[in-house]
Short mmCIF file of C-alpha atoms in Angstrom, two decimals:
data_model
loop_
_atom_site.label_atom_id
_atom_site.label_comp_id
_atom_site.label_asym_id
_atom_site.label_seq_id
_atom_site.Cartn_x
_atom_site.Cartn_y
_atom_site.Cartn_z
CA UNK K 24 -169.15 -0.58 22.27
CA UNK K 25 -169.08 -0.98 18.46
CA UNK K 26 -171.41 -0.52 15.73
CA UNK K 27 -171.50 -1.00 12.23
CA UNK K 28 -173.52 -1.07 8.69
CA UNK K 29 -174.07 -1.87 5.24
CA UNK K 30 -176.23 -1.98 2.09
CA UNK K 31 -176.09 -3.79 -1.03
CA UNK K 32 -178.64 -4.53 -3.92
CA UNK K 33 -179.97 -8.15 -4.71
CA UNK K 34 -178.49 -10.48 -6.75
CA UNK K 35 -179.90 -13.50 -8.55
CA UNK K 36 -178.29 -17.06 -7.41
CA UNK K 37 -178.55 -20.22 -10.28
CA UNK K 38 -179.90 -22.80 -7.98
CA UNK K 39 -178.11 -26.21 -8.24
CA UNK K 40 -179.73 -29.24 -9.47
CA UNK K 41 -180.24 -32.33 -7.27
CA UNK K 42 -177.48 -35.07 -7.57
CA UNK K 43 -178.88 -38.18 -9.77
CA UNK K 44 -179.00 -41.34 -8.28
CA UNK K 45 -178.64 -44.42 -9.96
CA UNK K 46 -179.71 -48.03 -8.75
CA UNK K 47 -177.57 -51.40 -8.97
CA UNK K 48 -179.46 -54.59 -8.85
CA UNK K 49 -178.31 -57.02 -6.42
CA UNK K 50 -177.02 -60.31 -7.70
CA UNK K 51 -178.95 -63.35 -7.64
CA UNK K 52 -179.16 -66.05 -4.45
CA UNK K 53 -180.00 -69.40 -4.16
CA UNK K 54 -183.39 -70.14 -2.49
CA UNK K 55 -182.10 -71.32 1.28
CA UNK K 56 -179.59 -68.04 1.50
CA UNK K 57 -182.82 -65.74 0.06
CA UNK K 58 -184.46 -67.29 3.20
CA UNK K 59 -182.03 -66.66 5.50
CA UNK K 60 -181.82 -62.98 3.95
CA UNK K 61 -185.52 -62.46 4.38
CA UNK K 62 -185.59 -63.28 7.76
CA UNK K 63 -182.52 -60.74 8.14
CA UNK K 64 -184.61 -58.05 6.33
CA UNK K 65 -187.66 -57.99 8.36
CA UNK K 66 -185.92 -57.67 11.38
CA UNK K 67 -183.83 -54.63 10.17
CA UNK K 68 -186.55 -53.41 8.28
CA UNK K 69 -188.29 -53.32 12.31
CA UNK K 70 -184.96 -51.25 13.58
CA UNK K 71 -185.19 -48.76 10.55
CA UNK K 72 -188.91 -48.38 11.22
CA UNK K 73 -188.09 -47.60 14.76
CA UNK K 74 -185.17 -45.38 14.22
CA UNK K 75 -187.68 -43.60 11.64
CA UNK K 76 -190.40 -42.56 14.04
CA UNK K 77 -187.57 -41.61 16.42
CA UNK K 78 -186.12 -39.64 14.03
CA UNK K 79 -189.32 -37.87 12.80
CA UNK K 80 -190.07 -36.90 16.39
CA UNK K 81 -186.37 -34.98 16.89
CA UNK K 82 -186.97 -33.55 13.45
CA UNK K 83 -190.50 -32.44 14.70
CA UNK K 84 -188.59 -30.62 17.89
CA UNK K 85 -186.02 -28.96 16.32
CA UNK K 86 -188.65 -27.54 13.34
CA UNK K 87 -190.53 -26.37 16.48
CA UNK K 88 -187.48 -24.75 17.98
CA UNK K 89 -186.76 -23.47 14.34
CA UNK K 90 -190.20 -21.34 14.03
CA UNK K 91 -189.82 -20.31 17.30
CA UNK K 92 -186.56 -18.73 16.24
CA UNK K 93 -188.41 -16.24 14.19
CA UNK K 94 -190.41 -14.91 17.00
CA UNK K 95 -188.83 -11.48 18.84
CA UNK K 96 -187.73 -11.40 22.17
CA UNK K 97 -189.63 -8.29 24.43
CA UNK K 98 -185.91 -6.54 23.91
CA UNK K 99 -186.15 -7.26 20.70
CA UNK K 100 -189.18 -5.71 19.81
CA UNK K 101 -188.22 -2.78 22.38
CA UNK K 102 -185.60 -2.03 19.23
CA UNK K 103 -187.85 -2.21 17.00
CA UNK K 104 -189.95 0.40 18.67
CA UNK K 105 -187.13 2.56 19.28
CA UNK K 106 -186.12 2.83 15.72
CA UNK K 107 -190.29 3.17 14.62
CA UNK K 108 -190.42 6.08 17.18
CA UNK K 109 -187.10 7.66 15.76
CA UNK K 110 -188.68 7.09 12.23
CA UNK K 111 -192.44 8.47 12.91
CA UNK K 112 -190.23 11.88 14.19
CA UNK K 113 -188.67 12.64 10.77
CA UNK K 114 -192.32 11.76 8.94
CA UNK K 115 -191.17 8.37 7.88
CA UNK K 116 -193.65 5.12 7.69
CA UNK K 117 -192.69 2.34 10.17
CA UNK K 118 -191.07 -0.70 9.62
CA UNK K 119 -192.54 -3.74 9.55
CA UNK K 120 -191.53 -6.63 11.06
CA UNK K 121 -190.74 -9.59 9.14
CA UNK K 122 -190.07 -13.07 10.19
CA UNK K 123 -187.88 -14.19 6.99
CA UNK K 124 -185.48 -11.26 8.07
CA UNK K 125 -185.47 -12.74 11.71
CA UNK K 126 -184.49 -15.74 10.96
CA UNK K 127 -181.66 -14.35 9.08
CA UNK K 128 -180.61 -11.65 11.73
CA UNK K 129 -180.84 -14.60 14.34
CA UNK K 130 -178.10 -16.85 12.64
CA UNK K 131 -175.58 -14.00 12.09
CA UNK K 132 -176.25 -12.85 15.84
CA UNK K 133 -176.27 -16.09 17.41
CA UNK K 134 -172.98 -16.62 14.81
CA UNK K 135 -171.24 -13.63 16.45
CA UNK K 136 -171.92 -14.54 20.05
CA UNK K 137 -170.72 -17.84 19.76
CA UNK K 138 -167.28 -16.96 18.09
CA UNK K 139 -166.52 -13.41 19.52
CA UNK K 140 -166.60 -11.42 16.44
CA UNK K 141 -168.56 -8.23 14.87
CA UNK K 142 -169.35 -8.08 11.32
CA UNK K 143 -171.08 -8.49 8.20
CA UNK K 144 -169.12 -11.28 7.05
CA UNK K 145 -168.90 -13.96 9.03
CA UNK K 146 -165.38 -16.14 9.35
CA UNK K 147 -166.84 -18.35 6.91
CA UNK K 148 -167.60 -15.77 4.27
CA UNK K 149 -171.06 -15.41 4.69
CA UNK K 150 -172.41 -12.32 3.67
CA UNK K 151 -175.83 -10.33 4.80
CA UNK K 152 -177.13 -11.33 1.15
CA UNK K 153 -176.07 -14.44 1.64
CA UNK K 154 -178.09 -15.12 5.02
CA UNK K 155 -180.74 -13.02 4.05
CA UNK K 156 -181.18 -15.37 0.65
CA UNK K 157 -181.17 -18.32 2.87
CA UNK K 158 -184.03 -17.29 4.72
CA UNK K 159 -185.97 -16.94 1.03
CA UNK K 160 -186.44 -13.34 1.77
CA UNK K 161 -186.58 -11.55 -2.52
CA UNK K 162 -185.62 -7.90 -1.66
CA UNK K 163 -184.27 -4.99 -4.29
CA UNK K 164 -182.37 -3.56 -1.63
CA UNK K 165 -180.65 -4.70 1.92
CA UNK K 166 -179.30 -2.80 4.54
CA UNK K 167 -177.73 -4.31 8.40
CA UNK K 168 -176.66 -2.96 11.30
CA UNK K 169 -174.93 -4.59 13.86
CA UNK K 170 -173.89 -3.35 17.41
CA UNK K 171 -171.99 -4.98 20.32
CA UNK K 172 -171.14 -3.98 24.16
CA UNK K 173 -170.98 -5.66 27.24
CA UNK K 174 -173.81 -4.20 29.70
CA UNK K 175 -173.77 -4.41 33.47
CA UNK K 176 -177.50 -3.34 33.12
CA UNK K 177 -179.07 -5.51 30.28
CA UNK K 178 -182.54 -3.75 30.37
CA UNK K 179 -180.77 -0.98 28.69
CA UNK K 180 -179.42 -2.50 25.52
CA UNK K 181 -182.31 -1.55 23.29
CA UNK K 182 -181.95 2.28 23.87
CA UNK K 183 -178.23 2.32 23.64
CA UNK K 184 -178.10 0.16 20.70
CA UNK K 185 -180.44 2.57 18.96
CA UNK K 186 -178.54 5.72 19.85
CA UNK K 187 -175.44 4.21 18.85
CA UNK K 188 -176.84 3.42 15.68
CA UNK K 189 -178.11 7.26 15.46
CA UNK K 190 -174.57 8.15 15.67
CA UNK K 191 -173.21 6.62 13.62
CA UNK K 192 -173.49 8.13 9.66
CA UNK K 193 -174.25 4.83 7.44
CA UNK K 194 -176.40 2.96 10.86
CA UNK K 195 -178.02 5.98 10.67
CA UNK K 196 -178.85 6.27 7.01
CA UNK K 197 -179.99 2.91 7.40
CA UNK K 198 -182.45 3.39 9.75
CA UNK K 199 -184.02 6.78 8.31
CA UNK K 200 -184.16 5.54 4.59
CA UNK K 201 -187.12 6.17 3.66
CA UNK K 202 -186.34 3.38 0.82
CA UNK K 203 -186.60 0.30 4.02
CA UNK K 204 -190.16 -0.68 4.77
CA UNK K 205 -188.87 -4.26 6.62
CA UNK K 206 -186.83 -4.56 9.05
CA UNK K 207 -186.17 -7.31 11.76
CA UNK K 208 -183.94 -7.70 14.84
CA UNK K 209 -182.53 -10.07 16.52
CA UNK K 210 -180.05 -9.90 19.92
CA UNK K 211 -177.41 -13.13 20.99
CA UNK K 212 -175.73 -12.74 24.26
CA UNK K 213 -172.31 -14.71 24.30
CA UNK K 214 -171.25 -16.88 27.16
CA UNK K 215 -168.41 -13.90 28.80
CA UNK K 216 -171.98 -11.72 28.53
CA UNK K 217 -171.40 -9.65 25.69
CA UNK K 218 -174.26 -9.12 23.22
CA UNK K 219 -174.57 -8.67 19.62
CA UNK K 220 -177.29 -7.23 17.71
CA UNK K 221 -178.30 -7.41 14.01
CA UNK K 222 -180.82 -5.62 12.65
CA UNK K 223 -181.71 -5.83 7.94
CA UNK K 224 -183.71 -3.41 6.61
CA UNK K 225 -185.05 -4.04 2.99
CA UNK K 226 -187.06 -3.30 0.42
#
């Protein structure tokens, strides 16, 4: 088992302007090739149309799949109970779930399934800010805890991430601050059955 945590503070990011695009006219041609050419056109102009709608109905399933990403799993939201519980015990107001977090804690969970690794940064360089940016998610301060084991008994994850997490000083501190109001989590299982678990916290 393995566990792990860490805060920052926000940062702004310069966005970068969109490339410019500039057209060349096509040279001119005689009357019988312009024919020809139109002919040409309409049928492609058919394929594109075809390929288009095609397109726009792939695009339509994987948007679909995308906003169902942001949705918790029942063990999911068992975690987030957990940590609510452990929170309403030392007089602290729960935290609320948010979906912009979830999307973020689902890539860097379904990131460390798929190449075998636990932590913050990902092999590319990725960094919780970075992720949790990408999601548009404005926060003044972030906090994430990860956790990973492989489990014979699966149904038990969300209380053994939890008290890992209580055992650990800085998961811990996460958790309790009474600074975090949001918080989202998201679990990946990897193909040898491993899981890995992110949770942010912000405010």
């Amino acid at each position: 088992m393995n566990a792990s945590s860490a805060t920052g503070r926000g940062a702004a990011r310069t966005p970068r302007r969109p490339a410019k695009v500039v057209r060349i006219p096509a040279p001119r041609r005689t009357q019988r090739r312009r024919a020809v050419h139109i002919g040409a056109i309409v049928v492609a102009l058919g394929l594109v149309s075809a390929i288009a709608a095609s397109t726009n109905r792939v695009h339509r399933t994987v948007s679909s799949n995308a906003d169902n990403g942001t949705a918790p799993s029942a063990r999911e939201l068992r975690i987030l109970k957990l940590m609510n519980d452990m929170r309403a015990r030392t007089g602290l107001a729960p935290l609320r779930f948010s979906p912009g977090l979830m999307k973020a804690c689902r890539t860097h969970s379904l990131d460390m399934a798929a190449r075998g690794y636990l932590g913050h940064d990902s092999p590319n360089g990725d960094t919780p800010a970075d992720r949790v940016i990408a999601a548009g998610v404005n926060y003044l301060e972030l906090g994430e805890n990860l956790y990973t084991q492989t489990l014979l008994e699966p149904d038990s994850l969300p209380e053994r991430t939890v008290a890992q997490w209580l055992d650990g000083p800085r998961p811990r501190a996460n958790l309790l601050s009474p600074a975090f109001r949001g918080s989202a989590v998201a679990v990946a299982q990897a193909a040898n059955g491993d899981f890995y678990v992110t949770a942010n916290f912000i405010r």
